[in-house]
Short mmCIF file of C-alpha atoms and ligand atoms in Angstrom, two decimals:
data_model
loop_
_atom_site.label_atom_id
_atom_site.label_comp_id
_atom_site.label_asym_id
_atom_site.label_seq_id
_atom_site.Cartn_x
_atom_site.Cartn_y
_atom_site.Cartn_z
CA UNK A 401 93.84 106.03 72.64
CA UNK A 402 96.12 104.07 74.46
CA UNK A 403 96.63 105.36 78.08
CA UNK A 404 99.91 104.76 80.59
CA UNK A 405 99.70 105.11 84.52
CA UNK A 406 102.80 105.38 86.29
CA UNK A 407 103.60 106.30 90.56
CA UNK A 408 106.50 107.78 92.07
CA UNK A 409 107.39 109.97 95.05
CA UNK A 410 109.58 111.99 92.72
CA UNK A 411 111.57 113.73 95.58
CA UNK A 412 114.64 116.16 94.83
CA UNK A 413 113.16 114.94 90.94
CA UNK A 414 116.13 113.87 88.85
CA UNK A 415 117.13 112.70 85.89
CA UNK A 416 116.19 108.91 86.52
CA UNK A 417 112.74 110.39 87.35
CA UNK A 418 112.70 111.89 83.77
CA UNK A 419 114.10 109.58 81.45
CA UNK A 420 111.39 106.91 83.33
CA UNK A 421 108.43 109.54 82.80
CA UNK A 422 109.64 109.84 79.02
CA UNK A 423 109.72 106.29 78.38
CA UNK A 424 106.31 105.84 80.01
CA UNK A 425 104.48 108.19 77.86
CA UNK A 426 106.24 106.53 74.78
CA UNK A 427 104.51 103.62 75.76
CA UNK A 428 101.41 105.30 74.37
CA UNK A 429 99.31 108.48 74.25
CA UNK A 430 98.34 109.71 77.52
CA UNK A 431 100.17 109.75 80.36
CA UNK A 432 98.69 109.66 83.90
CA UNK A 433 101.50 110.32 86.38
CA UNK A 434 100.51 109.55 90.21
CA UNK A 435 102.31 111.72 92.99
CA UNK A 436 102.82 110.59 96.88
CA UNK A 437 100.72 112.97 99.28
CA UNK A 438 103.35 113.62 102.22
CA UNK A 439 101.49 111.51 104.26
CA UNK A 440 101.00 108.82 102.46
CA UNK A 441 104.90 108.40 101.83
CA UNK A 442 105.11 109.30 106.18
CA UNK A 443 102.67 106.39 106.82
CA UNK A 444 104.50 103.96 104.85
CA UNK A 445 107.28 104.80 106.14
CA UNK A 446 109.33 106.57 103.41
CA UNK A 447 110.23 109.20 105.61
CA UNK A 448 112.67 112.07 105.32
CA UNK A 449 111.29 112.73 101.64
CA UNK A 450 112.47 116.52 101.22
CA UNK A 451 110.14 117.99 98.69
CA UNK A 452 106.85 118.64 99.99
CA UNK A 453 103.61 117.40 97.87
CA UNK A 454 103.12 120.46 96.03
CA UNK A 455 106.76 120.90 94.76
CA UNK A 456 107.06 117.13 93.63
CA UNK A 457 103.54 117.70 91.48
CA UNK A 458 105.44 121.28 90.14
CA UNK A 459 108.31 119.22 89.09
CA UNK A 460 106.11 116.80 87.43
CA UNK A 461 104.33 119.18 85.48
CA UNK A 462 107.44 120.97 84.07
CA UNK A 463 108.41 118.23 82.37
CA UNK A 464 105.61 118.72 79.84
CA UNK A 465 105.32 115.01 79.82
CA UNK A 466 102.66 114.20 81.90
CA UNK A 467 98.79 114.73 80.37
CA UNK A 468 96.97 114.28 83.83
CA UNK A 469 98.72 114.16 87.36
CA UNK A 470 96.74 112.69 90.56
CA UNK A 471 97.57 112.05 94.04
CA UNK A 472 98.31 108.84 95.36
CA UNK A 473 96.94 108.43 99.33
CA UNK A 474 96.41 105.05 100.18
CA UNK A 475 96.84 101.79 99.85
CA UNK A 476 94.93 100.02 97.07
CA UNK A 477 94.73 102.92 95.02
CA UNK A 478 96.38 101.90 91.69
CA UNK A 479 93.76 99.65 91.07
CA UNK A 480 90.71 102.09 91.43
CA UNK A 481 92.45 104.46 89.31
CA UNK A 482 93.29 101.65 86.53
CA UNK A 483 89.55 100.83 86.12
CA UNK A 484 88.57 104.97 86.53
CA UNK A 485 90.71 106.06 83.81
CA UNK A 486 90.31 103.30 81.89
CA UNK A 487 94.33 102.54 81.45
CA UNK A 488 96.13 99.90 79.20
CA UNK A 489 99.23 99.94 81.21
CA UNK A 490 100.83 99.98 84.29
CA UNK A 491 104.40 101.04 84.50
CA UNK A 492 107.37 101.42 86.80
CA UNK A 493 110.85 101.14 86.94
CA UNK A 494 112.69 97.85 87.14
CA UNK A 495 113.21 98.25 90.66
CA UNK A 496 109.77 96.91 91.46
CA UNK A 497 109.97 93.89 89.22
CA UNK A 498 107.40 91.57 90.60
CA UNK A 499 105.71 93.68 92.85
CA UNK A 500 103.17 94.82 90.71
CA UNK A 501 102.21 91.64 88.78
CA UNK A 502 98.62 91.30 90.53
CA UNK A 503 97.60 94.48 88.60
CA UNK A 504 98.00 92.25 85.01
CA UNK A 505 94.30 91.34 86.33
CA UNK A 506 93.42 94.51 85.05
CA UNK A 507 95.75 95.91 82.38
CA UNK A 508 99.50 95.16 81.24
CA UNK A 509 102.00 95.55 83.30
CA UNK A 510 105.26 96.72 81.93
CA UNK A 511 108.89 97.49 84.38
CA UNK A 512 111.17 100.04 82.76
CA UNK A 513 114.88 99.60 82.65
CA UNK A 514 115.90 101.90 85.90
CA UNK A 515 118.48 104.62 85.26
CA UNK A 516 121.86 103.68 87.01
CA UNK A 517 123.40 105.50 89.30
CA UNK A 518 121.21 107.91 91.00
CA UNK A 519 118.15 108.10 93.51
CA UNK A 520 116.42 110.82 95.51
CA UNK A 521 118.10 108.47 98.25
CA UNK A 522 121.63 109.06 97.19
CA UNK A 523 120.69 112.92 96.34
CA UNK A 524 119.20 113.26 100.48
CA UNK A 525 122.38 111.76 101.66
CA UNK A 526 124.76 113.38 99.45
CA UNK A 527 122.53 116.98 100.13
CA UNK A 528 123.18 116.91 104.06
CA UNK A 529 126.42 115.69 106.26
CA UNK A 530 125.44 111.93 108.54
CA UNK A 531 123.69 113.17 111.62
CA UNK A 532 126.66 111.45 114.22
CA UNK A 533 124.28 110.65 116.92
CA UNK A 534 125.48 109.63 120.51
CA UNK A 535 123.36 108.09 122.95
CA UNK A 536 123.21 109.08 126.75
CA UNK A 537 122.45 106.26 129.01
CA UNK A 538 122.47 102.96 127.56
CA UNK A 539 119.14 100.90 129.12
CA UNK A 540 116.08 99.99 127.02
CA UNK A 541 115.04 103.65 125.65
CA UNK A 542 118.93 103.57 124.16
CA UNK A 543 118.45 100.41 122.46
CA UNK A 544 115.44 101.19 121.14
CA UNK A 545 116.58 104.20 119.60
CA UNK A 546 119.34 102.54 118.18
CA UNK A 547 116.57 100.44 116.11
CA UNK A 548 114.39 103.51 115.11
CA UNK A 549 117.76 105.14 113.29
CA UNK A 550 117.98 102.78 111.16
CA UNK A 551 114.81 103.40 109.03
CA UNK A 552 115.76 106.87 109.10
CA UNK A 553 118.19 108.19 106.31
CA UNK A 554 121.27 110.71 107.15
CA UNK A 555 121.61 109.59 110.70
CA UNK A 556 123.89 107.04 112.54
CA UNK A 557 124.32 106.28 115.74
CA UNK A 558 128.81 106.68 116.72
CA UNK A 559 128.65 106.34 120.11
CA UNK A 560 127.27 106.13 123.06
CA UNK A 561 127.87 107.50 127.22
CA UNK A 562 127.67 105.67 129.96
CA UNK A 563 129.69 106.91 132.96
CA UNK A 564 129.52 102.83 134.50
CA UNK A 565 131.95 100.87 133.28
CA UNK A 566 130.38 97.49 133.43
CA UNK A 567 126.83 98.39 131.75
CA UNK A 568 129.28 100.36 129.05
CA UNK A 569 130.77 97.05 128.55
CA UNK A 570 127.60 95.24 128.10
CA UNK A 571 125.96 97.86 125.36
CA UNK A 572 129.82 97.77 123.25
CA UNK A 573 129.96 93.53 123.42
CA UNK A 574 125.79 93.44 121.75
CA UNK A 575 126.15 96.44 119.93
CA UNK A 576 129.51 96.77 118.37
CA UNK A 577 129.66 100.90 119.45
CA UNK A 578 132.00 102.45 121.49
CA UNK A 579 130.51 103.46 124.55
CA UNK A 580 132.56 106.07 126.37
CA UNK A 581 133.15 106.41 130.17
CA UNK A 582 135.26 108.62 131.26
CA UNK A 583 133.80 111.71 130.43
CA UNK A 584 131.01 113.54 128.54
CA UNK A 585 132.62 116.18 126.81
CA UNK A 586 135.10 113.59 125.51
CA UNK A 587 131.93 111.67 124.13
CA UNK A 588 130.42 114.82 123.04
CA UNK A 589 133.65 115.91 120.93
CA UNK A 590 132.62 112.72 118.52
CA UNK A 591 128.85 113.15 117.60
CA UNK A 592 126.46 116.59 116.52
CA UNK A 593 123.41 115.17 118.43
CA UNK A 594 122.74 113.68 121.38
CA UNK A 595 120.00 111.24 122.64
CA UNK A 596 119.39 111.56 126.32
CA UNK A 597 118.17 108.10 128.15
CA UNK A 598 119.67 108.40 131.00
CA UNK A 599 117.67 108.51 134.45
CA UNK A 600 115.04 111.42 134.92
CA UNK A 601 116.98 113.98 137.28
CA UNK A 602 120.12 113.98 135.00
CA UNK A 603 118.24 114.78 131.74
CA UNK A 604 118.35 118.73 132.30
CA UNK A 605 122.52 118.68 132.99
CA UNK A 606 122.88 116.32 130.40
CA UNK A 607 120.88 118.30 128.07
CA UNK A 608 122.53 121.62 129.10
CA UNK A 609 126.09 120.15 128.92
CA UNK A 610 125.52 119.62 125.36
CA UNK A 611 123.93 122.69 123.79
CA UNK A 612 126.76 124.44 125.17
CA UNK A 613 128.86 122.61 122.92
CA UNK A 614 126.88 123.00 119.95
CA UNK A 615 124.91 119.80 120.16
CA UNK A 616 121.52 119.04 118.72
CA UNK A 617 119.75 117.67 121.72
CA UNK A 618 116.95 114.58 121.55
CA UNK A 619 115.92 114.53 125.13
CA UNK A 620 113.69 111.77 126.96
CA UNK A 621 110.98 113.24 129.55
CA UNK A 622 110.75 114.99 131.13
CA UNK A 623 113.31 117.41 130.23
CA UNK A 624 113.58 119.23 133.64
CA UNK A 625 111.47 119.50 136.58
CA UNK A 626 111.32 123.72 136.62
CA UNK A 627 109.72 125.46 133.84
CA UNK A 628 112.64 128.28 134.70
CA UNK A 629 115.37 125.46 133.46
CA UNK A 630 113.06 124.30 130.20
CA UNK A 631 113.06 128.08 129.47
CA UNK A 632 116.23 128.53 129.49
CA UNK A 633 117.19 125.19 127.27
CA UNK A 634 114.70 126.17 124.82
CA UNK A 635 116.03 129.81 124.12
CA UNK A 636 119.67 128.89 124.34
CA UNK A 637 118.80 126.46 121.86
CA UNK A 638 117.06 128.95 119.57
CA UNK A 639 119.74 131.69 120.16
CA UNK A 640 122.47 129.30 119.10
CA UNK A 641 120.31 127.98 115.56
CA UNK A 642 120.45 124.48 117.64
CA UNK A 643 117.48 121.53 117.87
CA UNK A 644 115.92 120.73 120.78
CA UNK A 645 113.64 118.18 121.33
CA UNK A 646 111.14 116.43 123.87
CA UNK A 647 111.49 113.05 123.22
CA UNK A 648 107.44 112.55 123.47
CA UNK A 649 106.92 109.99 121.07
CA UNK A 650 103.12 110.30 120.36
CA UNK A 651 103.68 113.76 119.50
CA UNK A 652 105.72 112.41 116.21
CA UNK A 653 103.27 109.66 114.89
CA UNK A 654 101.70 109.81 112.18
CA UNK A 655 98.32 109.00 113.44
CA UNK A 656 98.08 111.30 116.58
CA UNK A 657 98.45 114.18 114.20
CA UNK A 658 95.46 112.72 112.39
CA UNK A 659 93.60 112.42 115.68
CA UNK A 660 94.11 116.11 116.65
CA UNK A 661 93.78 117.40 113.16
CA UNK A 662 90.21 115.36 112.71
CA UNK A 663 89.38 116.98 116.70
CA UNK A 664 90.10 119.90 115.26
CA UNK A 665 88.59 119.99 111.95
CA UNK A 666 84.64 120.62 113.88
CA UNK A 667 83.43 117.63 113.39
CA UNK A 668 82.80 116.75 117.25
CA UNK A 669 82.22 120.39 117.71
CA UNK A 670 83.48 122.43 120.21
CA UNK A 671 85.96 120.71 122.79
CA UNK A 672 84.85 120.53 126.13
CA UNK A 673 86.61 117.77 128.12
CA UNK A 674 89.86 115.49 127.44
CA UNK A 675 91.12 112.48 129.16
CA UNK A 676 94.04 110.68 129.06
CA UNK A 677 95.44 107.49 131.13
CA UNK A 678 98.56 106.02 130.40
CA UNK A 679 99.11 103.20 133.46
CA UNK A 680 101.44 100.30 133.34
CA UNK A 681 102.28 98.09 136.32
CA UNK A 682 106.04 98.52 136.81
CA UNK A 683 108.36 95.72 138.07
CA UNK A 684 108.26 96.19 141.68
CA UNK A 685 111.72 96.88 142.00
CA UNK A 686 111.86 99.11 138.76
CA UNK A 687 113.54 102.73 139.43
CA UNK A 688 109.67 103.87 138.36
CA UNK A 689 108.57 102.41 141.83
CA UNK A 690 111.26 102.35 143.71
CA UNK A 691 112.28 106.60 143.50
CA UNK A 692 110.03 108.63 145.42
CA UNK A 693 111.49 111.55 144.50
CA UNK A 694 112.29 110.98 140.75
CA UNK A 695 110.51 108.06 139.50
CA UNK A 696 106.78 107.62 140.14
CA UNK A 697 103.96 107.82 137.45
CA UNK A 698 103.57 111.20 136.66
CA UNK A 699 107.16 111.90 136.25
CA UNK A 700 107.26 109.04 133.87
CA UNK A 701 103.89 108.96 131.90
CA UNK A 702 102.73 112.33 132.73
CA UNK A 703 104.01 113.97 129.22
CA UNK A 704 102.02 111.67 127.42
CA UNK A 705 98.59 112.33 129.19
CA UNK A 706 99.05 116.04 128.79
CA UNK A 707 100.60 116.48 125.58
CA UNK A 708 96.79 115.66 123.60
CA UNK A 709 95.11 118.02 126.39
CA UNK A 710 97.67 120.91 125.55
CA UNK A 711 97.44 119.78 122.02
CA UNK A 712 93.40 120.35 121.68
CA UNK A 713 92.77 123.09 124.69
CA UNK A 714 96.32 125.15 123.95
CA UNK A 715 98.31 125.65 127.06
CA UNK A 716 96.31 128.67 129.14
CA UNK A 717 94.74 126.37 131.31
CA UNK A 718 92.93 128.10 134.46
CA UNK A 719 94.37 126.44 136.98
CA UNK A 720 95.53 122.79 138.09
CA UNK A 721 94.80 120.60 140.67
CA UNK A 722 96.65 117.23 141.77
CA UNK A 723 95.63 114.40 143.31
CA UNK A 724 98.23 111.26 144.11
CA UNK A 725 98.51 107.89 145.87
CA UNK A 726 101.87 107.07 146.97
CA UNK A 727 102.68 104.04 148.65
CA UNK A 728 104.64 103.43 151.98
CA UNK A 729 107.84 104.99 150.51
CA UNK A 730 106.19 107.75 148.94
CA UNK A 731 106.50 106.63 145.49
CA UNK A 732 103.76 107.99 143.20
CA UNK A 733 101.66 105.24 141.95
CA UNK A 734 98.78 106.97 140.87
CA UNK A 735 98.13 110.72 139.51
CA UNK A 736 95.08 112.12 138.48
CA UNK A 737 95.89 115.49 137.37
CA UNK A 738 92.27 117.90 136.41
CA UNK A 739 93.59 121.27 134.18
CA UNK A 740 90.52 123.77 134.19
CA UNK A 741 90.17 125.89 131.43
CA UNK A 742 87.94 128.33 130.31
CA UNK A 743 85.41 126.65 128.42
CA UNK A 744 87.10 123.02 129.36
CA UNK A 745 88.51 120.48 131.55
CA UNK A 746 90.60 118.04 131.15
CA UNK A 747 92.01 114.90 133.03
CA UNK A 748 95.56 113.67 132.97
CA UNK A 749 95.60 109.71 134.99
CA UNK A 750 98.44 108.05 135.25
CA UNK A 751 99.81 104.88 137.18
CA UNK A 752 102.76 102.70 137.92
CA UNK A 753 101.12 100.11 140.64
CA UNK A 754 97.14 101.16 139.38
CA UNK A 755 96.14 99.82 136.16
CA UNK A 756 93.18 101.48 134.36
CA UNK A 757 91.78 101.37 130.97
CA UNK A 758 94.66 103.61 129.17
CA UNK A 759 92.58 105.64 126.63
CA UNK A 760 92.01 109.15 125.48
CA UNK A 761 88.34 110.45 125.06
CA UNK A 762 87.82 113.81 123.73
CA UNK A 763 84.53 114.91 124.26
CA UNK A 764 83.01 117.96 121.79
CA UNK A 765 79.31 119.43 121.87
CA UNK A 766 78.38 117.12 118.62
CA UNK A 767 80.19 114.16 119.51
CA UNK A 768 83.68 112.45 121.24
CA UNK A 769 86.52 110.56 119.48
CA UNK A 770 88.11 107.78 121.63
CA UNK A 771 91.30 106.09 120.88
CA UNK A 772 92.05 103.13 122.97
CA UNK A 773 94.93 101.40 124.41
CA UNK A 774 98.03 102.20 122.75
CA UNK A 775 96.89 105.79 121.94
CA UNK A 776 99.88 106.80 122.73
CA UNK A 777 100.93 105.12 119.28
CA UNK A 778 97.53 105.60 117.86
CA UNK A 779 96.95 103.04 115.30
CA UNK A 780 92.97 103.27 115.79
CA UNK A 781 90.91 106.10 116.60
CA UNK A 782 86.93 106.87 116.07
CA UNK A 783 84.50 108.97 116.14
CA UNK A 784 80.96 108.52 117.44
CA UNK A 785 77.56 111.00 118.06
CA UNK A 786 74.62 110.42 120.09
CA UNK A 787 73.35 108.03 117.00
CA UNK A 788 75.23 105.17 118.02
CA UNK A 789 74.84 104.15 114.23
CA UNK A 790 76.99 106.67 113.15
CA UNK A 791 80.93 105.88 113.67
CA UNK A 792 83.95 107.03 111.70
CA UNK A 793 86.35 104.34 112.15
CA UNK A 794 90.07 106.16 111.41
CA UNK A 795 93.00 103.02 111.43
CA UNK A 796 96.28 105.37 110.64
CA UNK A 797 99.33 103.56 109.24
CA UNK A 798 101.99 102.50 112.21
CA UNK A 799 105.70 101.21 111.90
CA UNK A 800 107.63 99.37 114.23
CA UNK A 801 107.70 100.96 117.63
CA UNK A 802 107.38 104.60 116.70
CA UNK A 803 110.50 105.94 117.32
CA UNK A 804 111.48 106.04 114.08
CA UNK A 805 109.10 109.13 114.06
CA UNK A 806 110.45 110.85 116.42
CA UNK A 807 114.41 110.40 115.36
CA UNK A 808 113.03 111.71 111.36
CA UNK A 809 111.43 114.91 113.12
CA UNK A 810 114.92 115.33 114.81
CA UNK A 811 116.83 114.78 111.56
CA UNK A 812 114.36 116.83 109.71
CA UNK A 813 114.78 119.45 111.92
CA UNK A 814 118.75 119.74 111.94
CA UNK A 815 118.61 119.43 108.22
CA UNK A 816 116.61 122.68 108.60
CA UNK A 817 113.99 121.66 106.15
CA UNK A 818 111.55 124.26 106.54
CA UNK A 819 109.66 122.16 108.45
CA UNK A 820 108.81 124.04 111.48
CA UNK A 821 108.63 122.29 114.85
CA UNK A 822 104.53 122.27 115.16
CA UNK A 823 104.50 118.43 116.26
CA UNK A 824 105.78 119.99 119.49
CA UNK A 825 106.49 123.21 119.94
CA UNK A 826 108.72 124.45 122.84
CA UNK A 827 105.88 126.61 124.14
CA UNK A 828 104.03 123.19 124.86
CA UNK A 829 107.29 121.50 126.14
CA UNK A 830 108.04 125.22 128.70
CA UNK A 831 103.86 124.49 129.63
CA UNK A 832 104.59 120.62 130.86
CA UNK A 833 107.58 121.54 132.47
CA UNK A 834 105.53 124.02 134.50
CA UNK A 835 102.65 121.81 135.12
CA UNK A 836 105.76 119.11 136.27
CA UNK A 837 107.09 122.17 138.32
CA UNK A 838 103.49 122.27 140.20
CA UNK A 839 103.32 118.87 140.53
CA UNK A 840 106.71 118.38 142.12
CA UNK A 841 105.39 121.19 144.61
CA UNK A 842 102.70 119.59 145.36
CA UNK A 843 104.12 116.67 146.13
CA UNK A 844 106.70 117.84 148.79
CA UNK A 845 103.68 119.52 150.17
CA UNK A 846 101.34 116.10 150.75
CA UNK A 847 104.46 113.98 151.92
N1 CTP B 195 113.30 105.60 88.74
C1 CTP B 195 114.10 105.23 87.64
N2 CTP B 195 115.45 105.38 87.72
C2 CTP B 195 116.04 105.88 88.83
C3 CTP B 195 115.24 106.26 89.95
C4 CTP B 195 113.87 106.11 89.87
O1 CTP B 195 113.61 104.77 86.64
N3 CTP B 195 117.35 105.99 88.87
C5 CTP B 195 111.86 105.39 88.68
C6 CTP B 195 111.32 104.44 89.73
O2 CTP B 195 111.50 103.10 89.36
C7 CTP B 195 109.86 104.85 89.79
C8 CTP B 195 109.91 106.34 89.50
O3 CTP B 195 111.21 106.60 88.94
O4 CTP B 195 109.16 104.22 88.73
C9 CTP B 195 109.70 107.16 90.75
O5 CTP B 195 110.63 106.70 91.71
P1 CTP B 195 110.86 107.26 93.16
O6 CTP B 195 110.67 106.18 94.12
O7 CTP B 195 110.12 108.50 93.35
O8 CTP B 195 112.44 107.64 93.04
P2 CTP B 195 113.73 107.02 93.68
O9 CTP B 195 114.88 107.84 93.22
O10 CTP B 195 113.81 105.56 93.41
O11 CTP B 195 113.44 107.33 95.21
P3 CTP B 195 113.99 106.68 96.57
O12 CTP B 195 115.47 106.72 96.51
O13 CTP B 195 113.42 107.54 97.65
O14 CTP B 195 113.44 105.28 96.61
#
């Protein structure tokens, strides 16, 4: 018996998909179709695939062609499953000549002619109108964001706001996008969704402005200082079928989902403490250091350190205590925050003149996982016990500079693909605005 392997993500499945299945069981007698997991496709950074895991194997299996159907996970796969099922040949369509040639080691490989003229890409794009994204503030979060769009199908950045004229200039000359200065709702007329970079205490009337004219909002942290004005945001947004979204990063990658999901799963047992640090030692004349009032390092690294703590304890924390350096202007430059809860604490550390070890413990009642500097972008993470023997080493798939996470949740999202906001949920987003509320409290208090 001669037997055929063949991979595909299979998305929105079409006839291209078909015609390549039928071909490759012609090839011989059984058939051994591999399907994506969701993850696997997120981690390699396929993203925006519309069909979840489940549907893609359905459509698979109606086509009667397949005789066995497995999931592909990771990376160096094909050849364990070559040598398990004992297969003759390899095959995929002629759109990956060449990449597969170092599996001839192990059976033939054979590229199918590809089907012209259609793609689960072109079927995405056709399904849903370009996301016209504008940009609010044009520094180094704009830019960046302007990058991580362009891995992301069905969204484009148009334009871009910047009420000075001379950084305007600057972004239009590298960029080639009109960047509009005279005023916001004339930039909002142009775009559906809005990216909001601009400095700290103009996020909220930025954000604001926007929903009320039917704008998507992608909003850098911290969205407002009041957990009254987050409220409010979140349920016009909901009342008016719109997206909102915290533009914490970590909260869209790949691999800090992993993290919480493995914290989760028992296998540290019951969570008792977490800590989080997130310092980085700002240019001294940065708007970080130099802004008692808005900059300062809670206000900028703050949702980072408490997103994994209201992530893994849930947001009914006890009560909340602060504790801050500031320097001879005032400016924050180091934050410990301590959240008591009922059967945990938690620690939230964060500095922009104080540099610590940046890492995230989370300590159970069998054992801790620690992810270390970035875990912000968590591309390593383990687990450990009292047997120092035993680790679990966990080294989650990361691309680029993780934004392209974040603007596919956003995209995702608008496209209303079922997906439902879990990676942060607005109750979590109303919780850090209140803890931000406390904190700005606080800190008129010890001035
Ligand atoms: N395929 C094909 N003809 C097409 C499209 C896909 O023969 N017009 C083949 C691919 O070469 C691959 C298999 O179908 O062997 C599964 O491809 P997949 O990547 O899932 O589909 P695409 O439509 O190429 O998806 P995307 O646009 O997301 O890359």
């Amino acid at each position: 018996m001669k037997k055929v392997i063949t991979y595909g993500t299979y998305d929105l499945f079409h006839q291209g998909h078909y015609n390549l299945l039928k071909r490759a069981k012609e090839l011989g007698d059984y058939l051994i179709v591999g399907v994506t997991t969701d993850h696997f496709d997120e981690a390699r950074g396929k993203l925006n695939v519309i069909d979840s895991t489940l549907e893609r194997v359905e459509n698979v299996r109606k086509t009667g062609l397949a005789d066995k159907i497995i999931i592909e996970e990771y990376d160096g796969q094909k050849i364990e499953d070559i040598q398990r099922y004992g297969v003759d040949i390899f095959t995929v369509g002629s759109d990956w000549i060449g990449t597969f040639d170092y599996l001839n080691d192990y059976c033939d490989v054979v590229y199918l002619e590809r089907t012209p003229n259609v793609s689960s890409t072109q079927l995405r794009e056709g399904r849903f109108d370009l996301v016209r994204m504008g940009i609010v503030g044009t520094g180094e979060m704009g830019t960046r964001l302007l990058e991580g769009t362009k891995y992301v199908s069905g969204v484009g950045v148009v334009s871009a706001y910047n009420p000075e004229k001379e950084n305007a200039a600057v972004f239009e000359r590298e960029y080639d996008i009109p960047c509009i200065t005279e005023s916001y709702e004339v930039f909002l007329e142009g775009v559906d969704a809005v990216y909001i970079a601009s400095p700290n205490e103009t996020h909220f009337a930025y954000a604001k402005a926007a929903l009320e004219n039917g704008k998507h909002v992608l909003c850098e942290k911290p969205l407002s200082f009041t957990k009254n004005e987050a409220e409010s945001l979140y349920s016009y947004a909901k009342e008016h079928n719109l997206v909102l979204l915290e533009a914490i990063k970590t909260a869209y990658c790949p691999g800090f989902q992993q993290l919480i999901n493995v914290a989760k799963s028992g296998v540290i047992g019951e969570i008792r403490d977490v800590e989080a640090a997130f310092t980085r030692i700002a240019d001294e004349d940065s708007r970080e250091r130099t802004d008692a009032e808005f900059g300062g390092s809670f206000l900028e690294f703050g949702g980072y350190t408490l997103l994994p703590i209201f992530k893994l304890l849930g947001i009914d924390y006890k009560d909340v205590h602060f504790y801050t350096m500031k320097d001879e202007n005032g400016v924050d430059i180091y934050t410990k925050v301590y959240l008591e809860y009922e059967q945990a604490i938690a620690t939230a550390k964060t500095g922009v003149a104080v540099k610590s070890e940046g890492q995230l413990v989370i300590s159970g009642t069998k054992g801790y996982i620690l992810a270390e500097s970035p875990w912000w972008l968590t591309k390593k993470f383990v687990v450990r016990f009292e047997d120092p023997n035993k680790i679990e080493t966990y080294n989650p798939v990361f691309k680029g500079d993780g934004l392209r996470y974040e603007v596919s949740e956003f995209v995702s999202q608008i496209n209303g693909r079922g997906k439902k906001g879990y990676k942060l949920t607005a109750e979590e987003a109303i919780a850090m605005a209140e803890v931000t509320e406390k904190y700005m409290d606080y800190k008129k208090g010890s001035m």
